[in-house]
Tab-separated table of C-alpha atoms in Angstrom:
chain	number	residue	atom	x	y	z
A	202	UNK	CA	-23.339	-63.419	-30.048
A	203	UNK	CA	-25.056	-61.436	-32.412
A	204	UNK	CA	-28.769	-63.210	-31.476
A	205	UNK	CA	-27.689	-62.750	-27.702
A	206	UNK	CA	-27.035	-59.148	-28.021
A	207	UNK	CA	-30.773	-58.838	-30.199
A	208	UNK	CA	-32.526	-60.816	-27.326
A	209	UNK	CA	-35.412	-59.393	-25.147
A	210	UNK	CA	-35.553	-60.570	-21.608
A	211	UNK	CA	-38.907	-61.623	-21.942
A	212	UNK	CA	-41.252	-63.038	-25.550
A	213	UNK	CA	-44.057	-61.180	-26.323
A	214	UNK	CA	-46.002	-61.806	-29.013
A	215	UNK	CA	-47.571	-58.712	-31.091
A	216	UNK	CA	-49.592	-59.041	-33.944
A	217	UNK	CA	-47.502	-56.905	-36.582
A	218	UNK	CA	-48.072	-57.874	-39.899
A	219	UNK	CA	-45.819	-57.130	-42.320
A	220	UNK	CA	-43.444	-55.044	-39.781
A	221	UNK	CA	-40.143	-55.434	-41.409
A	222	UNK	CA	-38.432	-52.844	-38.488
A	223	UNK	CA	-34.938	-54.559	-37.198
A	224	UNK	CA	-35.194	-55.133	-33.744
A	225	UNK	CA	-32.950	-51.722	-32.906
A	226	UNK	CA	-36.394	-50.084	-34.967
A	227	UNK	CA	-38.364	-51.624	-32.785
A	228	UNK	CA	-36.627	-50.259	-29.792
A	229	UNK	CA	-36.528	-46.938	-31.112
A	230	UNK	CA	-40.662	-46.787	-31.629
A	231	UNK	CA	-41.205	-48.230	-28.054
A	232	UNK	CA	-38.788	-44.888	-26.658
A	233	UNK	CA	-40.772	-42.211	-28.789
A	234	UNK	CA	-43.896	-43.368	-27.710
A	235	UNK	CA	-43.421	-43.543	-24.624
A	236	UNK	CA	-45.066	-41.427	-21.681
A	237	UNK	CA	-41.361	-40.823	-20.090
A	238	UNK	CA	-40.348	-39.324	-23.319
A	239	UNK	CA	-42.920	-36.848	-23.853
A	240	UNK	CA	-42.378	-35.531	-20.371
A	241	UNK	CA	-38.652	-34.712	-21.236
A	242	UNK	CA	-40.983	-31.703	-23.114
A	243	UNK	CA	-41.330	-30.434	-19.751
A	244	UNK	CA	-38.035	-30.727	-17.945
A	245	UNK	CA	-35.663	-28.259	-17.649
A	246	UNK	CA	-32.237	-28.502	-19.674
A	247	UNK	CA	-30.391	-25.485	-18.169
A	248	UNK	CA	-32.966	-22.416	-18.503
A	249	UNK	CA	-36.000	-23.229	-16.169
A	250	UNK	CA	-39.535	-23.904	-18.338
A	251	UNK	CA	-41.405	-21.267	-18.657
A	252	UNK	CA	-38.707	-18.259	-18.657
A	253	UNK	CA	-38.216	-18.072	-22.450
A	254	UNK	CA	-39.575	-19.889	-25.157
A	255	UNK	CA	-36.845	-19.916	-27.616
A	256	UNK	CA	-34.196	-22.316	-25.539
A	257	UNK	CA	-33.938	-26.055	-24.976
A	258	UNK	CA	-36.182	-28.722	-23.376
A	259	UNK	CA	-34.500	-31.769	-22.075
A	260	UNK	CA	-37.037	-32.771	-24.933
A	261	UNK	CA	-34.905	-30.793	-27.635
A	262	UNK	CA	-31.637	-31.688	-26.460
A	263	UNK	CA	-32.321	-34.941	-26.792
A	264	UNK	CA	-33.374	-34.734	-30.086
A	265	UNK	CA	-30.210	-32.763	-31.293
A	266	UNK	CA	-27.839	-35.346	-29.338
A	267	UNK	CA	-29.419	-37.852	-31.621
A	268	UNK	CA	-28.781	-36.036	-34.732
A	269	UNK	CA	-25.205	-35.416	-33.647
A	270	UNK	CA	-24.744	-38.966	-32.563
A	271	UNK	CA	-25.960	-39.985	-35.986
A	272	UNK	CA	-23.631	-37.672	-37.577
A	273	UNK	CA	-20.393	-39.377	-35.787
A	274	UNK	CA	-21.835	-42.860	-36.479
A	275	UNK	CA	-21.817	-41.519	-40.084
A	276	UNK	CA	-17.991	-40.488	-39.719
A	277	UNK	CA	-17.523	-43.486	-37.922
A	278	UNK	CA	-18.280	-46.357	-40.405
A	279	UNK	CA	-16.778	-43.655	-43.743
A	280	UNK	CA	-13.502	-43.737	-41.322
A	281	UNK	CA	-13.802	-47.473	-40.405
A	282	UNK	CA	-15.381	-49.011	-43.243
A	283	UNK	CA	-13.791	-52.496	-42.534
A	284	UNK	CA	-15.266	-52.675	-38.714
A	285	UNK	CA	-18.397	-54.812	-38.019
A	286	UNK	CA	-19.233	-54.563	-34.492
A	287	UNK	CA	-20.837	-50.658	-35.091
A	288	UNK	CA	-23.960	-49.960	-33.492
A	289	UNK	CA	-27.353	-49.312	-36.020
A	290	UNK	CA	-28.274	-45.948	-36.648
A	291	UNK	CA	-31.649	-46.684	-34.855
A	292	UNK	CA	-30.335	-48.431	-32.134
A	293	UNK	CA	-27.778	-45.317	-31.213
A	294	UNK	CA	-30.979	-43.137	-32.013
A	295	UNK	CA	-32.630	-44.910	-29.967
A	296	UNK	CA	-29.888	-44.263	-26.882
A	297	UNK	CA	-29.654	-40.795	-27.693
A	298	UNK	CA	-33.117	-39.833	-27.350
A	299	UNK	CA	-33.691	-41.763	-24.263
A	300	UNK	CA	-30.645	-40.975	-22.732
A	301	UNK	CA	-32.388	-38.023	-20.458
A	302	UNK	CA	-35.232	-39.713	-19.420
A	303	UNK	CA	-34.072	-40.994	-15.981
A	304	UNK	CA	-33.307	-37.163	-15.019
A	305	UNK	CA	-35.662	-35.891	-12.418
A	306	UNK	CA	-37.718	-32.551	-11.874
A	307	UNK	CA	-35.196	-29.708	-11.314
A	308	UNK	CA	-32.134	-30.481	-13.118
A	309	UNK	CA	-29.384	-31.531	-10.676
A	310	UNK	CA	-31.114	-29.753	-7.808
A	311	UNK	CA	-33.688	-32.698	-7.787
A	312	UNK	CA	-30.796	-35.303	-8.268
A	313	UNK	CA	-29.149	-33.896	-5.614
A	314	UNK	CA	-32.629	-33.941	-3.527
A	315	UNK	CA	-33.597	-37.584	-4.395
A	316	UNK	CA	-29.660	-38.582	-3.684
A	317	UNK	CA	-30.051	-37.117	-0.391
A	318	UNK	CA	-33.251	-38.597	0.377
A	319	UNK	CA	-32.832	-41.748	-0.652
A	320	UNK	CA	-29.424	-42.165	0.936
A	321	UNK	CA	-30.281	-45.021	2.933
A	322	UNK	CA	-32.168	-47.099	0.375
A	323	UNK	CA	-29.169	-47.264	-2.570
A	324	UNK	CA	-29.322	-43.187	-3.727
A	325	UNK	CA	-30.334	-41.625	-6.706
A	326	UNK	CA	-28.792	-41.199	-10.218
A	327	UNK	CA	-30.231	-39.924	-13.658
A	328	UNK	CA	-28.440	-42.835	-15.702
A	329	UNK	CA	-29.421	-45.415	-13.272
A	330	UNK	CA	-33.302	-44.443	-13.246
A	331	UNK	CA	-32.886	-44.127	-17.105
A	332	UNK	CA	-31.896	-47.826	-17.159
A	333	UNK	CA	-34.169	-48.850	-14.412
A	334	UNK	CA	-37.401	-46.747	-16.858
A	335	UNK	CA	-36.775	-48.320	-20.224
A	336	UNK	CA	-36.492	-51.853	-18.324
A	337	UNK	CA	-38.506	-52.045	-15.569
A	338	UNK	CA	-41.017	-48.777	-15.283
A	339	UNK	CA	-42.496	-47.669	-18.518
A	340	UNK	CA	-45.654	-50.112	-18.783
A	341	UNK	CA	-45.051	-51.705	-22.086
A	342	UNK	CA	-44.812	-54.988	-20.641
A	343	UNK	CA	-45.960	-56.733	-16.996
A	344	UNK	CA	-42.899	-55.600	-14.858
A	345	UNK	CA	-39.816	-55.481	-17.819
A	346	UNK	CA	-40.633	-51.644	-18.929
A	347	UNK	CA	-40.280	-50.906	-22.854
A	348	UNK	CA	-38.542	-54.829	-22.834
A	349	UNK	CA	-35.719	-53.560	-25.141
A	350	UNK	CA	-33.129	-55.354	-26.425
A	351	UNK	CA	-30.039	-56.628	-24.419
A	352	UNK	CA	-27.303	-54.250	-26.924
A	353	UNK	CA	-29.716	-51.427	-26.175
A	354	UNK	CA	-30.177	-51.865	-22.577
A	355	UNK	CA	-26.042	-52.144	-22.463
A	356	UNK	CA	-25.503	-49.051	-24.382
A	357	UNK	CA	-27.419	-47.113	-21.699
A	358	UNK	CA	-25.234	-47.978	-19.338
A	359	UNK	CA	-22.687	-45.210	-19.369
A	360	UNK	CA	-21.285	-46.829	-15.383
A	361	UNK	CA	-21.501	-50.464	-15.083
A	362	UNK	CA	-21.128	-51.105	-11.237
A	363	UNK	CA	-23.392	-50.560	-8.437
A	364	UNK	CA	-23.666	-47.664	-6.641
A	365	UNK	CA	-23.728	-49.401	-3.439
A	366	UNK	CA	-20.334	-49.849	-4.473
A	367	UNK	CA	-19.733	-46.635	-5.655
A	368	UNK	CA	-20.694	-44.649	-2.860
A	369	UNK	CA	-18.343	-45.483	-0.670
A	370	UNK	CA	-18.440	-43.082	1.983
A	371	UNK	CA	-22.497	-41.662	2.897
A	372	UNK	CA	-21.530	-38.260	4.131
A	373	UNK	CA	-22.946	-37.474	7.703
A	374	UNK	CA	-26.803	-37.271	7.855
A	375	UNK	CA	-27.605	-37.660	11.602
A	376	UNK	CA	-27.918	-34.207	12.340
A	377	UNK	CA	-31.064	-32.242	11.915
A	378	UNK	CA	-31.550	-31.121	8.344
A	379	UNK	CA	-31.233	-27.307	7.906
A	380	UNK	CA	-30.478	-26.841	3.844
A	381	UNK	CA	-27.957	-29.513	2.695
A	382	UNK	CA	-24.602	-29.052	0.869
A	383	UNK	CA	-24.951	-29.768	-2.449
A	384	UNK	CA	-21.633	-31.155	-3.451
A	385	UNK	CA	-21.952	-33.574	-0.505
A	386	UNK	CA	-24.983	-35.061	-1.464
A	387	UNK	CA	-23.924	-35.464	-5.570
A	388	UNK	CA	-24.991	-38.859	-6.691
A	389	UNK	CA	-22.440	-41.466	-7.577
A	390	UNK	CA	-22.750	-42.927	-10.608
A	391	UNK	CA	-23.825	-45.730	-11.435
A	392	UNK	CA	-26.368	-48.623	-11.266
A	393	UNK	CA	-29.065	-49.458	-8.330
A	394	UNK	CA	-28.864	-52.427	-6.377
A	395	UNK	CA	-32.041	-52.842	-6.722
A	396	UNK	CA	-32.067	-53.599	-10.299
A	397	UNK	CA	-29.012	-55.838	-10.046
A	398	UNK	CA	-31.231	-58.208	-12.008
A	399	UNK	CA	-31.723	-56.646	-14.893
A	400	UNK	CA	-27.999	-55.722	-14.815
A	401	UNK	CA	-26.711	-59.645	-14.556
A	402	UNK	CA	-29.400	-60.015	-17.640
A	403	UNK	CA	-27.833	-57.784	-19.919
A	404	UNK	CA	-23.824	-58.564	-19.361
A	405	UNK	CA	-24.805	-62.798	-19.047
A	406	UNK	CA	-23.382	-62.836	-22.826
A	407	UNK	CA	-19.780	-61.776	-21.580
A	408	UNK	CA	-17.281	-63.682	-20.668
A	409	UNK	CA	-16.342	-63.668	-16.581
A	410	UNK	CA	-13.341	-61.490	-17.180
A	411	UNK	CA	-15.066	-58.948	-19.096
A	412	UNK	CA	-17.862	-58.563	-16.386
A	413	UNK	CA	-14.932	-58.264	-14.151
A	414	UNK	CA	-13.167	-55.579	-16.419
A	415	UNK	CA	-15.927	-53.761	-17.154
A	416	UNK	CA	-17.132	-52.917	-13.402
A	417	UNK	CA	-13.432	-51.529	-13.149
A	418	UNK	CA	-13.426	-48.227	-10.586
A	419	UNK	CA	-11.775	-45.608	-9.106
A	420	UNK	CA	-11.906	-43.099	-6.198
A	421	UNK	CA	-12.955	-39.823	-7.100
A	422	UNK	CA	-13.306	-38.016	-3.805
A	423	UNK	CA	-13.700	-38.434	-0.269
A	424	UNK	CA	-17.455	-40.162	-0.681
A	425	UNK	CA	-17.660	-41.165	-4.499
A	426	UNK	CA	-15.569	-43.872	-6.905
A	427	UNK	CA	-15.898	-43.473	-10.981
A	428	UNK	CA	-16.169	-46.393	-13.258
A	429	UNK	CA	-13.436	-46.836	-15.989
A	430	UNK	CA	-15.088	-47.984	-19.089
A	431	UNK	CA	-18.434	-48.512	-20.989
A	432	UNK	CA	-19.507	-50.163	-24.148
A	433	UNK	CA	-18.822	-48.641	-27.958
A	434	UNK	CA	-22.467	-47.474	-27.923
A	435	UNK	CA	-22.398	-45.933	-25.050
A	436	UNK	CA	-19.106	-43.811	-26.111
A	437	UNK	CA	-20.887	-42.656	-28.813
A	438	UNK	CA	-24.281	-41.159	-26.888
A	439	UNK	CA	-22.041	-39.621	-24.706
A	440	UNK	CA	-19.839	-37.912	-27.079
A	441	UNK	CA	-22.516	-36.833	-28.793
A	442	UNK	CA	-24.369	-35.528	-25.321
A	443	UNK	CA	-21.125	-33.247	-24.848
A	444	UNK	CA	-21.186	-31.530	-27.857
A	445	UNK	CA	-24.894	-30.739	-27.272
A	446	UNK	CA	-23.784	-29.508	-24.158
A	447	UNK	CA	-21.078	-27.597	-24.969
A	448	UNK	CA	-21.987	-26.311	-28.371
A	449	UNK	CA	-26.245	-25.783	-28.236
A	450	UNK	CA	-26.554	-24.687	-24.517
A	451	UNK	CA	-23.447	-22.391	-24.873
A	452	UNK	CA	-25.969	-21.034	-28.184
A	453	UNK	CA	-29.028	-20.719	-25.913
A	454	UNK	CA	-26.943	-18.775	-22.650
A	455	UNK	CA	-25.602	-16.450	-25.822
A	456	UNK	CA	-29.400	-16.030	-27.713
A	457	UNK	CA	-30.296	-15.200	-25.101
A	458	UNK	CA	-27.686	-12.125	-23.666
A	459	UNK	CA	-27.104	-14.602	-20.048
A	460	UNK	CA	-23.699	-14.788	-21.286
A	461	UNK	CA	-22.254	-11.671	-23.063
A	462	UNK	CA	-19.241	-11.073	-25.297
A	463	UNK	CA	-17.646	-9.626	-22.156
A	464	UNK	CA	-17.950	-13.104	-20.215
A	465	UNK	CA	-16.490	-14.446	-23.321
A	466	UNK	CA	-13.355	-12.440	-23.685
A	467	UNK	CA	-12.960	-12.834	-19.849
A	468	UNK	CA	-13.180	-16.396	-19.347
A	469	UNK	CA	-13.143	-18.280	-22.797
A	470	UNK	CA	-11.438	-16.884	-24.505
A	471	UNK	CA	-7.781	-16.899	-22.653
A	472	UNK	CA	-7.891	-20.036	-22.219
A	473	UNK	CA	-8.812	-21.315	-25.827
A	474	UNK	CA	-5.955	-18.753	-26.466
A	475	UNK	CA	-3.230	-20.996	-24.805
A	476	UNK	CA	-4.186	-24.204	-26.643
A	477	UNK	CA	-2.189	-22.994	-29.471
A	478	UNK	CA	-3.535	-25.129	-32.491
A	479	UNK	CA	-3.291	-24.204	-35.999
A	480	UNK	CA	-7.421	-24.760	-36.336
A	481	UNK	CA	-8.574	-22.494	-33.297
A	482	UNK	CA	-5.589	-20.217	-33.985
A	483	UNK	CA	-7.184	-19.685	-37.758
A	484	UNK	CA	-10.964	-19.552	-36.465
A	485	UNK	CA	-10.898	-17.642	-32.963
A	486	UNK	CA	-11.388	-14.433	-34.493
A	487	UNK	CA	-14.157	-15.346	-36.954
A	488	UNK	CA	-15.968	-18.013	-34.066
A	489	UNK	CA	-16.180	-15.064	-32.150
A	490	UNK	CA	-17.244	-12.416	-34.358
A	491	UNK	CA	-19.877	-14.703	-35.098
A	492	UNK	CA	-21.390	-16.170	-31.916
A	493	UNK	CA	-21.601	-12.842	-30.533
A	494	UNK	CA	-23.216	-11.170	-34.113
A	495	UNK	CA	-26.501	-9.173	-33.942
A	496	UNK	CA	-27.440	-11.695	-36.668
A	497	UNK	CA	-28.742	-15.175	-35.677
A	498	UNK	CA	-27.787	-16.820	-38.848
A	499	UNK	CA	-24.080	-15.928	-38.030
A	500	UNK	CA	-24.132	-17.198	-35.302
A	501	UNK	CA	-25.936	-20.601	-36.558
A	502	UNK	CA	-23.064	-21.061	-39.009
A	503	UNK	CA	-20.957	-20.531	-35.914
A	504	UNK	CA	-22.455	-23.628	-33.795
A	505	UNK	CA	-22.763	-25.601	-37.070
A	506	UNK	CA	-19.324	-25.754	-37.733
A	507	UNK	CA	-18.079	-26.181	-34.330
A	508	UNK	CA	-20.773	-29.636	-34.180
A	509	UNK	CA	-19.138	-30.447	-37.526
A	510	UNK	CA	-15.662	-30.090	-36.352
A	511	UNK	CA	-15.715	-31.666	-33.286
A	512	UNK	CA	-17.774	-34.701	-35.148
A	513	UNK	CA	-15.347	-35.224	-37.473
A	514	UNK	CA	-12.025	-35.355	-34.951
A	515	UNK	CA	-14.143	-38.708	-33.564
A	516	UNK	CA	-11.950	-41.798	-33.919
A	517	UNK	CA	-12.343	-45.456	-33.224
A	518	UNK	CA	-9.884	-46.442	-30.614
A	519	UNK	CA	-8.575	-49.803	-28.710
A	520	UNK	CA	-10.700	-49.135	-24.915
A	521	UNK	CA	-8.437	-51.800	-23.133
A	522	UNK	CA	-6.806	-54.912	-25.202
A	523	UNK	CA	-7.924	-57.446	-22.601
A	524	UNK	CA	-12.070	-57.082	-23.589
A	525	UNK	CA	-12.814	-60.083	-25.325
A	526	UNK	CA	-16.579	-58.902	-26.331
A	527	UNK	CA	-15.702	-56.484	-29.196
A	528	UNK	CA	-18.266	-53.638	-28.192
A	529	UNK	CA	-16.126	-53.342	-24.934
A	530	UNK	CA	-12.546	-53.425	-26.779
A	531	UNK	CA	-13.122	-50.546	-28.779
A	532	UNK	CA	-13.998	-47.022	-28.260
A	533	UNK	CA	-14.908	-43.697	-29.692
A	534	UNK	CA	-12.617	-40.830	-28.473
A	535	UNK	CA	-12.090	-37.506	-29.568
A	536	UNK	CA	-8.924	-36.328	-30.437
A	537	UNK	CA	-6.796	-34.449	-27.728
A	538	UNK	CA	-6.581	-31.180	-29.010
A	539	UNK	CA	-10.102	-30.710	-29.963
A	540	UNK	CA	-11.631	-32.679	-27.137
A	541	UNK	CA	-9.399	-29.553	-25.148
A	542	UNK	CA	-11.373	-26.963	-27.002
A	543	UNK	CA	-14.799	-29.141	-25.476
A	544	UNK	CA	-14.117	-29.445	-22.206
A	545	UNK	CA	-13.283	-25.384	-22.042
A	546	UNK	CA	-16.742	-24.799	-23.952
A	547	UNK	CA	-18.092	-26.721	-20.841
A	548	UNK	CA	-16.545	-25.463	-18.000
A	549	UNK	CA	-17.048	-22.268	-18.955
A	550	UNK	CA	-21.187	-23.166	-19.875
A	551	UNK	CA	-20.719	-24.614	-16.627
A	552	UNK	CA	-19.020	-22.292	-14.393
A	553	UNK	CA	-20.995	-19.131	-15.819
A	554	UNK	CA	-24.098	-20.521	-16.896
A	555	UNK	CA	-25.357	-23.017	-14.533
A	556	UNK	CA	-23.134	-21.910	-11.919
A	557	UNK	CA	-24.267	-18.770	-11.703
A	558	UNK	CA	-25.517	-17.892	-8.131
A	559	UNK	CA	-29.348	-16.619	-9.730
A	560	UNK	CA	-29.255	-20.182	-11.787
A	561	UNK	CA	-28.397	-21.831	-8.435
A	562	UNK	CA	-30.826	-19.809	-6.110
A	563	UNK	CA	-33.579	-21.626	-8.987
A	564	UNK	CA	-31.983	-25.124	-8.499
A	565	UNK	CA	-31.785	-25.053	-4.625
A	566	UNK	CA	-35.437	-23.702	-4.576
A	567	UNK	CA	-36.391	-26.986	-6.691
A	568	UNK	CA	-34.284	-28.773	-4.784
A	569	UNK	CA	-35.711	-28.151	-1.452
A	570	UNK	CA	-39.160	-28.236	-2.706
A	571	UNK	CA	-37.840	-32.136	-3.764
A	572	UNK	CA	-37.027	-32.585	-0.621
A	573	UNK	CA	-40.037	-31.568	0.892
A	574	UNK	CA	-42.549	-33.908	-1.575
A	575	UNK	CA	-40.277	-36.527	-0.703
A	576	UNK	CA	-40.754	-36.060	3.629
A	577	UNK	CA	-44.513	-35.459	2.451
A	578	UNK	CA	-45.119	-38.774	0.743
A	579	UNK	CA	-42.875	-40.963	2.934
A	580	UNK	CA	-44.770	-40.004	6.041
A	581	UNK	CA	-47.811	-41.484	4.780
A	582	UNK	CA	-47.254	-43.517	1.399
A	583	UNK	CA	-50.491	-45.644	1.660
A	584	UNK	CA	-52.328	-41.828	2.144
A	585	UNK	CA	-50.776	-39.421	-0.450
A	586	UNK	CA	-49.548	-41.903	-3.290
A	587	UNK	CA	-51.758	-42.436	-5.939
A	588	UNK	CA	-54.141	-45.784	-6.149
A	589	UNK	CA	-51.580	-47.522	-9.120
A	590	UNK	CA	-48.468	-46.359	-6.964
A	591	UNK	CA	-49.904	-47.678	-3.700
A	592	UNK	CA	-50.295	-51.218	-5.208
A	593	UNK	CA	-46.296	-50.827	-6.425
A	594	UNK	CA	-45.484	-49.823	-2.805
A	595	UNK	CA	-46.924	-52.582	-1.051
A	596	UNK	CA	-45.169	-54.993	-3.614
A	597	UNK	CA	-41.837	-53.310	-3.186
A	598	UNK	CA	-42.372	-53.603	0.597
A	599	UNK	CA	-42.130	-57.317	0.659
A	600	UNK	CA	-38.670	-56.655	-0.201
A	601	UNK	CA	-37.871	-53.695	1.681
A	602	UNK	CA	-37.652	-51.335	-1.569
A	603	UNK	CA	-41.041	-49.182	-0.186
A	604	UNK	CA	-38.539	-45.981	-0.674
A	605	UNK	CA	-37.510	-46.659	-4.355
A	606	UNK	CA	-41.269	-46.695	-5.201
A	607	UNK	CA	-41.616	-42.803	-3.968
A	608	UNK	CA	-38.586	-41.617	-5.520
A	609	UNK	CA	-39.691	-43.118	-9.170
A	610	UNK	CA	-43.165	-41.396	-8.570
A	611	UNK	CA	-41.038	-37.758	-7.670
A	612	UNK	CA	-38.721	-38.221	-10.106
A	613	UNK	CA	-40.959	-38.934	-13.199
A	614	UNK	CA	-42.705	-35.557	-12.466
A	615	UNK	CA	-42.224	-32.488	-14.745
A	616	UNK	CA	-41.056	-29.300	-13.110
A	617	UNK	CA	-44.553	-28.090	-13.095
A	618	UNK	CA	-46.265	-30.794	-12.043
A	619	UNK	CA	-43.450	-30.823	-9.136
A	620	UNK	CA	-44.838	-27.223	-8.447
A	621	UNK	CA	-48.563	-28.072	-8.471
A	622	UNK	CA	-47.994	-31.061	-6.168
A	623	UNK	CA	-46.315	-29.044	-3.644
A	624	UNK	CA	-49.591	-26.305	-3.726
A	625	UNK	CA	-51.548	-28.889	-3.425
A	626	UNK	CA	-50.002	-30.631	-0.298
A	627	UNK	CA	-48.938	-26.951	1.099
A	628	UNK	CA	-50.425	-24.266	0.256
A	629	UNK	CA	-53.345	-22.897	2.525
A	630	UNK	CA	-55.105	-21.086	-0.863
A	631	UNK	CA	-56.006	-22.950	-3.728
């Protein structure tokens, strides 16, 4: 199982002498070098590009989920010293720092716009154009992207089923668009159809009723269902994604006087208030004294030992007892009490950062100017596309997938580049 889960789906031969990397090494060279990478340097995170220089990149983010991943890996194997099936520090570095890539111009406002636009040809989803980058886009290898290993290519699968499946009900679309709603058109998530291939690939190792188990889903809403489980790997990134979330952006919106003591002790703080926990009870006080300080290196011990904390209430837990494959029957989960304290650090980064209406006047603007690009280059793909992206678009043609084609182009763009596209197609002055 173990040579299975190292395999590649194709053999290439590179003339490396000497390279004593593991293959997970390997995998993590072929992300940083990478041209999808680098542009994460020039997406936004929350805070548009451009605004500020102090706060995070999609570029930094990723970099500080990896170190916090590492960190609970760390915890991890101290806590489970007796458990083999743990992921390599460079192959969960390697997930971490990649796990961004797939996310378009625009935040969410350009997921929303490619969802929307590509609503007839199997949608849009960050996760499911990271996957469909690292093994199929990035041109490492003739048509099998950065041709990473099969454990790797599983771990960045955070929703294993298709979201042809997913998607269950396409809200209406047949009037005339004005400005859509954006809650409508949020992507399920999951995988593309149109990489089904790559996904039977990487689960051929499991048995048939763990490929059964693991595509396990449930309705969500009226138009989207959410898939139940995800490999040991991929628990990990994710954790470790939250935190960042929660913790570094919540540092940024602070740093940076968006979010004020006042919006603290308003919304935050009540509600940390009723969890009632000898920990928070102890800390409150001092965690809030010290984010809000006039001193930054208060308020850097503040975020430091809320990663710390929440790092070291990660467990190893039983995912369901019916997995055979060991990286599906276990988990990582925080524990309940603290993982209560993370999910109000995120609604309330959530509901007063991103949601506020100036934040979301910048994301529809981005949004519609997606949607614009995308009406632009579909009207006349063998015109506007560029020469390498033509040649894709006649291939994908052959089997219908012409649409797919235009949204990878849009969605690999940087915000800027996004911008200068847009002048370029419609602005009169140049």
């Amino acid at each position: 199982m173990d040579k299975q889960w190292q395999s590649r789906i194709i053999d290439q031969y590179k003339h490396r002498p000497n390279d004593n990397r593991s293959p997970w090494q390997v995998d993590r060279s072929r992300i940083i070098h990478a041209a999808a990478f680098r542009r994460l340097q020039a997406k936004t995170q929350i805070m548009g590009i451009g605004l500020n220089d102090f706060y995070r990149t999609r570029l930094t983010h990723s970099l500080e989920v990896s170190q916090i991943g590492t960190g609970i890996l760390r915890h991890l194997k101290a806590q489970h010293s007796d458990f083999t099936h743990f992921p390599s520090s460079g192959l969960l570095e390697t997930l971490c720092l990649a796990h961004d890539i797939g996310h378009p111009p625009f935040g969410h406002g350009g997921e929303i716009a490619l969802n929307y636009m590509m609503r007839n040809h199997g949608g849009f989803e960050g996760n499911a154009q990271t996957l469909r980058i690292v093994a199929k886009l990035e041109p490492y290898s003739n048509g099998h992207g950065m041709n990473l290993t099969r454990r790797t290519l599983l771990g960045f699968i955070k929703y294993p089923a298709f979201i042809d499946t997913l998607w269950h009900t396409i809200p209406d679309s047949t009037m005339p668009r004005a400005f859509i709603k954006a809650d409508d058109w949020r992507p399920a998530k999951g995988v593309y159809n149109d990489d089904s291939a790559i996904f039977n690939w990487i689960v051929e190792p499991l048995s048939e009723n763990d490929k059964a188990l693991l595509g396990n889903h449930a309705t969500s809403d009226k138009y989207r269902a959410k898939t139940t489980y995800k490999s040991l790997d991929s628990a990990i990134m994710e954790h470790a994604d939250d935190i960042a979330y929660a913790v570094h952006d919540l540092e940024d919106a602070i740093a940076t006087h968006v979010l004020t003591l006042d919006d603290w002790q308003t919304h935050a703080l009540p509600q940390l208030k009723t969890l009632n926990f000898e920990w928070l009870n102890n800390m409150l006080d001092s965690l809030t004294k010290r984010l809000f300080s006039k001193h930054d290196y208060e308020r850097k011990d503040a975020i430091g030992e809320l990663v710390n904390t929440f790092i070291i209430h990660i467990h190893l837990d039983i995912q369901n007892d019916d997995f055979e494959c060991p990286i599906l029957k276990y988990t990582a989960k925080l524990d309940v009490q603290y993982d209560s304290v993370l999910q109000i650090l995120k609604h309330f980064v959530f509901q007063r950062l991103i949601r506020d209406p100036e934040m979301q006047q910048i994301e529809f603007k981005g949004q519609n100017l997606l949607i614009e690009l995308f009406t632009a280059f579909a009207s006349d793909p063998l015109r506007l596309l560029p020469e390498t992206t033509q040649a894709q678009y006649i291939e994908a043609e052959k089997q219908n997938q012409g649409m797919r084609i235009i949204c990878d182009y849009l969605s690999g763009m940087s915000d800027e580049y996004a911008y200068k596209t847009y002048q370029r197609l419609f602005s009169p002055i140049q």
